[in-house]
Tab-separated table of C-alpha atoms in Angstrom:
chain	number	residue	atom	x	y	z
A	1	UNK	CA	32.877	33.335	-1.966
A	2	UNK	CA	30.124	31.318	-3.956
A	3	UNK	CA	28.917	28.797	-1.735
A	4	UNK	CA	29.878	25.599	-3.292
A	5	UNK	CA	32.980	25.504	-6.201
A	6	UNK	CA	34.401	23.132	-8.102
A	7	UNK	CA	37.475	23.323	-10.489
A	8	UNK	CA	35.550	23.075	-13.610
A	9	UNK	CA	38.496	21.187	-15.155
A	10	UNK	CA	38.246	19.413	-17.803
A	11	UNK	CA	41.054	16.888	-16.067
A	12	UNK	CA	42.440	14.358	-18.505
A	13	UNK	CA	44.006	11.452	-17.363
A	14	UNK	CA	45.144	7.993	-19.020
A	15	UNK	CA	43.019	4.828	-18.511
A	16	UNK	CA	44.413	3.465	-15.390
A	17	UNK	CA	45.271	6.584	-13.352
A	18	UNK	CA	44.105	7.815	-9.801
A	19	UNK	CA	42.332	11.181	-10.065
A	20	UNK	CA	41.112	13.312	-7.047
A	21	UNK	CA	38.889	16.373	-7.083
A	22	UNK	CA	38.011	19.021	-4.671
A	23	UNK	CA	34.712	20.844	-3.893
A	24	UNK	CA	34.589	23.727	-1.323
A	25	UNK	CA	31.506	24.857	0.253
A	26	UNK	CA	30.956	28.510	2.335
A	27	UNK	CA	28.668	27.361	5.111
A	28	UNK	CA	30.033	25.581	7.988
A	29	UNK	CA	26.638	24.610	9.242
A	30	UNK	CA	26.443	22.092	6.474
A	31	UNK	CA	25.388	18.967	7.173
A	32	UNK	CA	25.297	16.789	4.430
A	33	UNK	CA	27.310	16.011	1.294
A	34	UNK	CA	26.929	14.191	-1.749
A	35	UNK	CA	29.048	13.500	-4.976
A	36	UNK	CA	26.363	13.073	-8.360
A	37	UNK	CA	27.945	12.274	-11.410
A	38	UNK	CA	26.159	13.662	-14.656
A	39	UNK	CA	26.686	12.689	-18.057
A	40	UNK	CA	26.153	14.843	-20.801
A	41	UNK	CA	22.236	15.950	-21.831
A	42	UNK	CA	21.436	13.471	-19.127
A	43	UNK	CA	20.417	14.116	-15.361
A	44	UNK	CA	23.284	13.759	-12.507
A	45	UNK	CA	23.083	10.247	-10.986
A	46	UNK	CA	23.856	9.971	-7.082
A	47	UNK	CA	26.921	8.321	-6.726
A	48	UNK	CA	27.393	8.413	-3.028
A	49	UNK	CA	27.361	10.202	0.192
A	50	UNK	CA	30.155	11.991	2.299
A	51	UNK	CA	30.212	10.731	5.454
A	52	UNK	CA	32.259	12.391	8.381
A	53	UNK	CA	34.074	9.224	8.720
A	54	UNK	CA	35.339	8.809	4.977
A	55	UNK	CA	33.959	6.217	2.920
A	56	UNK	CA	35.074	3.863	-0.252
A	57	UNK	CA	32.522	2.341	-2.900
A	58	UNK	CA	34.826	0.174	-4.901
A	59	UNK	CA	37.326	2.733	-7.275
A	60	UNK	CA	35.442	5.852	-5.105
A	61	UNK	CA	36.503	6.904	-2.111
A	62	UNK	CA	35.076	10.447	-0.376
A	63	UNK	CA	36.328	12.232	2.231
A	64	UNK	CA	34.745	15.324	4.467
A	65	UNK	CA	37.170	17.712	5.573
A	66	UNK	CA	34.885	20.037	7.862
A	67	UNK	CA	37.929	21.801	9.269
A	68	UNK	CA	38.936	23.337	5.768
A	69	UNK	CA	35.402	23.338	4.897
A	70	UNK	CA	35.765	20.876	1.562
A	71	UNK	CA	35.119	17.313	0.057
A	72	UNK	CA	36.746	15.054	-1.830
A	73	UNK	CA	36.164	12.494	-4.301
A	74	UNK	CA	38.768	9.758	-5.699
A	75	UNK	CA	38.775	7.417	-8.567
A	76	UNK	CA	41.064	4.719	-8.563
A	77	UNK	CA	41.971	2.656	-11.471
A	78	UNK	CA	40.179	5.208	-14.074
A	79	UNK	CA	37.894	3.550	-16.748
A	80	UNK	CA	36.988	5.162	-19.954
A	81	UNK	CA	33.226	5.102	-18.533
A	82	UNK	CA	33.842	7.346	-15.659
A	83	UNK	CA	34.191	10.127	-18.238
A	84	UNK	CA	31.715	12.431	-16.874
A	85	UNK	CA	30.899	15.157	-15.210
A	86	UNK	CA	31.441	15.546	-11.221
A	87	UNK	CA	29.203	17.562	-8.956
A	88	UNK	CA	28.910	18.127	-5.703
A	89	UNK	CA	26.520	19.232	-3.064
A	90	UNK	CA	25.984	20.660	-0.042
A	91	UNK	CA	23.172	21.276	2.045
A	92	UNK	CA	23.656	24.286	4.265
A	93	UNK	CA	19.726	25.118	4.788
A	94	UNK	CA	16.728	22.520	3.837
A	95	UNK	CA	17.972	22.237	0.303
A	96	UNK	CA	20.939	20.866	-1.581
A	97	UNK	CA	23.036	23.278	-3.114
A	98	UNK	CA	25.223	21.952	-6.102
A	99	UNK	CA	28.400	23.021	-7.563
A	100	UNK	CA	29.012	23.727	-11.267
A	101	UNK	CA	30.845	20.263	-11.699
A	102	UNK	CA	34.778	19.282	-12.567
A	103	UNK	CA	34.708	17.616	-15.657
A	104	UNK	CA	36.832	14.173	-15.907
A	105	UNK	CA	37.830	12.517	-19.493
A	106	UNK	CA	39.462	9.318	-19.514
A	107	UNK	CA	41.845	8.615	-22.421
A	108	UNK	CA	42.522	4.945	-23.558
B	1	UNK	CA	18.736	3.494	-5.644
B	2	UNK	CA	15.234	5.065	-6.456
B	3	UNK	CA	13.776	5.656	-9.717
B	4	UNK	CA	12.177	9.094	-10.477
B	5	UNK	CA	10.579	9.328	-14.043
B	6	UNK	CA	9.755	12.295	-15.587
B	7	UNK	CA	7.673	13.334	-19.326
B	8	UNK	CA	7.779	14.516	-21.316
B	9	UNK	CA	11.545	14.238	-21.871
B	10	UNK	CA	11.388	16.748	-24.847
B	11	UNK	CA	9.000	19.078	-25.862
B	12	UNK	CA	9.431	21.664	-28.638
B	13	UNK	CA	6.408	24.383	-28.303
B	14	UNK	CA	5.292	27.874	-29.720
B	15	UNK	CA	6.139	31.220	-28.013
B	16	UNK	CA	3.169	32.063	-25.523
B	17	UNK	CA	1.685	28.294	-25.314
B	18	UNK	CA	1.803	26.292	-22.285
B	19	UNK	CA	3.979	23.366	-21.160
B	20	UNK	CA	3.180	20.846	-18.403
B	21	UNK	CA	5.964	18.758	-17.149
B	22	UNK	CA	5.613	15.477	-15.005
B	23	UNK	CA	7.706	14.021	-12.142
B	24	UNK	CA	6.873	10.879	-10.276
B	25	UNK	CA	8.498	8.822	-7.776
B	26	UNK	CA	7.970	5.209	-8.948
B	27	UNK	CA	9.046	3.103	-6.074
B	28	UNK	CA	9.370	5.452	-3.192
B	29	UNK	CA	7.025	7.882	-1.160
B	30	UNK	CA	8.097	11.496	-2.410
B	31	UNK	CA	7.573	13.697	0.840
B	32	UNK	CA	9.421	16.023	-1.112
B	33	UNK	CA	10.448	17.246	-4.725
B	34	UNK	CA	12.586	19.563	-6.234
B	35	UNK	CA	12.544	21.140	-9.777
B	36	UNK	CA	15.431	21.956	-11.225
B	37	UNK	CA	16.660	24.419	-14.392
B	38	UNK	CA	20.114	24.117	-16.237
B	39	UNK	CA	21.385	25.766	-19.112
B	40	UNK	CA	24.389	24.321	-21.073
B	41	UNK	CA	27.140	24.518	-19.335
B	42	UNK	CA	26.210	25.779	-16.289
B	43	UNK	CA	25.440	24.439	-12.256
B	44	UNK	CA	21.814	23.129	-11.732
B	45	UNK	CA	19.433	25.962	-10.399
B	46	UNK	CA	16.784	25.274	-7.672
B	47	UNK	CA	13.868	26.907	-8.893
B	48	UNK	CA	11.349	25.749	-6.502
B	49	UNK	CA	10.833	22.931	-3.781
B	50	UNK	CA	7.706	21.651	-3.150
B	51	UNK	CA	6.189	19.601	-0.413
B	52	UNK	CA	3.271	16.853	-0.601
B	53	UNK	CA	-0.035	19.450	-0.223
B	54	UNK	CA	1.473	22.197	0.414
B	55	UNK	CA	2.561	25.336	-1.651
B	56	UNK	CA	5.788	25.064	-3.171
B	57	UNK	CA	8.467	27.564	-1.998
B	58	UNK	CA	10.484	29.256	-4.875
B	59	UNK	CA	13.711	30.844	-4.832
B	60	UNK	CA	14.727	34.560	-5.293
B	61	UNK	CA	13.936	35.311	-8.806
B	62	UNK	CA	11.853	32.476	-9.626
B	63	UNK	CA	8.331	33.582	-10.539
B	64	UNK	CA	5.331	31.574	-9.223
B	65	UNK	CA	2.888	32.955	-11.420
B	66	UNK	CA	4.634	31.853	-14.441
B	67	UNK	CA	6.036	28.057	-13.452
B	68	UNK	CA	3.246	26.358	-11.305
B	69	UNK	CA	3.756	23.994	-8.939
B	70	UNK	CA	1.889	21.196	-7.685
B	71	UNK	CA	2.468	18.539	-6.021
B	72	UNK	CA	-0.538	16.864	-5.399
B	73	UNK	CA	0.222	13.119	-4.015
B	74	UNK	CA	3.565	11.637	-2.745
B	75	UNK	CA	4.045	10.113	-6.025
B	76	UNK	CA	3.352	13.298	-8.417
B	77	UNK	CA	4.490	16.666	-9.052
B	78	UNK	CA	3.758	18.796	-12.053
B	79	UNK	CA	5.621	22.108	-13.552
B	80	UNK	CA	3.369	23.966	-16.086
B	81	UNK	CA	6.026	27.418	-17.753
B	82	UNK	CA	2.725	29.447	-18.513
B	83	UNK	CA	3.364	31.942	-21.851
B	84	UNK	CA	6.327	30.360	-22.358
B	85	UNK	CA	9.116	31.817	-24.160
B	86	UNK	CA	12.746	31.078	-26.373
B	87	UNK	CA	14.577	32.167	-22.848
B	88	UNK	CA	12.660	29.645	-21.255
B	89	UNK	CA	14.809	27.014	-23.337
B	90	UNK	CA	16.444	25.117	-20.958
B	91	UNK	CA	16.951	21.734	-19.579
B	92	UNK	CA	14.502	21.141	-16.338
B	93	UNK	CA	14.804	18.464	-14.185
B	94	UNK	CA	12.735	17.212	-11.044
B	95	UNK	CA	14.145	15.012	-8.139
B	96	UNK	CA	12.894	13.213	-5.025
B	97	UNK	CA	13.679	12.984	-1.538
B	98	UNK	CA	11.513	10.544	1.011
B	99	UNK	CA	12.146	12.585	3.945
B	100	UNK	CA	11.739	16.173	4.671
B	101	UNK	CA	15.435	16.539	6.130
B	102	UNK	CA	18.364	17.069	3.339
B	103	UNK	CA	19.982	13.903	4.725
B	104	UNK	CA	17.993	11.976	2.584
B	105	UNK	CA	19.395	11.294	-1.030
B	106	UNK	CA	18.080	13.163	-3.725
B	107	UNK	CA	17.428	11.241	-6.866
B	108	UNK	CA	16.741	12.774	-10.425
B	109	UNK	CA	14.339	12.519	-12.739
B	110	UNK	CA	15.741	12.312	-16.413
B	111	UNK	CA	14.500	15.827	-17.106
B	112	UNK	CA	12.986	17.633	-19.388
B	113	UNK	CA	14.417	19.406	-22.508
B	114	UNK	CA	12.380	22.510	-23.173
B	115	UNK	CA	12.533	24.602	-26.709
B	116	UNK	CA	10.632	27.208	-27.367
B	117	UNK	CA	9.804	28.453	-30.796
C-alpha cells in the first residue's frame, strides 16, 4: 500500500456543485495533515490544515478520520477558479509526504 | 501565509554545465527547507531536507554528490545539479518550514523549471 493515495480523478462537476475527495495514508503514527492545492506549471499553495477536530475555511471543510486512516476535503458551492489540482499530505516521520493529487475541473 | 521566493524560475542549460538554484524565506525564519523534484504528471519527490548549518539529509536514491545542498542562513538555501543532464529536466521546487517539527506549515517556493540541452 503506497503511503499516501489519492484518486487521481479528473472529477468534473458543474459550477455550483459540492465535491468531496479522499486521501488515504499507510502510517497510523501520522500526525499531521494538510490539503495544498496546485495549479498547473505552478507550485502547490497550502490551503489548510486537518485538524482532529474537523475544520471549515469558507466553501472548504476537512475532516481527519484516524480510525480509517484518511482525510477529507470538501468544496461547497464550486467556482470555476477552484479548478485545480488537490494534494494531500501526511507526515508520518519528520517530513511531509504528499500524494499524487485528484484533479478537480469546474464547468460553467 | 509566508512567502518563499525562489530563482531562477527557468533556466535552459547545456548537458554537463552547472545549475544553481535559490530559495529564500522572505518574511519568516527558515529553520528548515525542503527541495523538491516533479515531473509532469507525477506526485512531488523529496529529494533532500536541509537544516540551517547543518548537512542536508537526502533520500534513498538521491545523490549528494551531484545536487548540493546548502543552506547557509535561515533565510537561504541553494541547490547546484552538478554535470547536469536532459533526465535532469524537471520541475524543482523548494519550501519552508519555521520549526523543526512537521506541524509547522510548509510553504512553496514557485520553483524552478529545469531543461537541459
Amino acid at each position: 500500500r503506497k503511503e499516501v493515495e489519492q484518486d487521481p480523478g479528473p472529477f468534473n462537476v458543474p459550477e455550483g456543485a459540492t465535491v468531496a475527495f479522499n486521501c488515504t495514508y499507510s502510517n497510523s503514527a501520522s500526525q499531521s495533515f494538510f490539503w495544498y492545492r496546485q495549479d498547473c506549471r505552478k507550485e502547490p499553495k497550502l490551503l489548510m490544515s486537518v485538524y482532529s477536530s474537523g475544520n471549515e475555511d469558507g466553501r472548504f471543510t476537512a475532516q481527519l478520520n484516524r480510525a480509517s486512516q484518511y482525510i477529507s476535503l470538501l468544496i461547497r458551492d464550486s467556482k470555476l477558479s477552484d479548478s485545480a489540482t488537490y494534494l494531500c499530505a501526511v507526515n508520518p516521520y519528520s517530513t511531509l509526504t504528499f500524494g499524487k493529487g485528484t484533479m478537480l475541473l469546474v464547468s460553467p | 501565509g509566508a512567502v518563499v521566493s525562489q530563482h531562477p524560475s527557468r533556466v535552459i542549460c547545456k548537458s554537463g554545465t552547472s545549475v544553481k538554484i535559490e530559495c529564500r524565506s522572505l518574511d519568516f525564519q527558515a529553520t528548515t527547507m525542503f527541495w523538491y523534484r516533479q515531473f509532469p504528471k507525477q506526485s512531488l519527490m523529496l529529494m533532500a531536507t536541509s537544516n540551517e548549518g547543518s548537512k542536508a539529509t537526502y533520500e534513498q536514491g538521491v545523490e549528494k554528490d551531484k545536487f548540493l545542498i546548502n543552506h547557509a542562513s535561515l533565510t537561504l538555501s541553494t541547490l547546484t545539479v552538478t554535470s547536469a543532464h536532459p533526465e535532469d529536466s524537471s520541475f524543482y521546487i523548494c519550501s519552508a518550514r519555521a520549526g523543526t517539527s512537521s506541524a509547522y506549515e510548509q510553504y512553496f517556493g514557485p520553483g524552478t523549471r529545469l531543461t537541459v540541452t
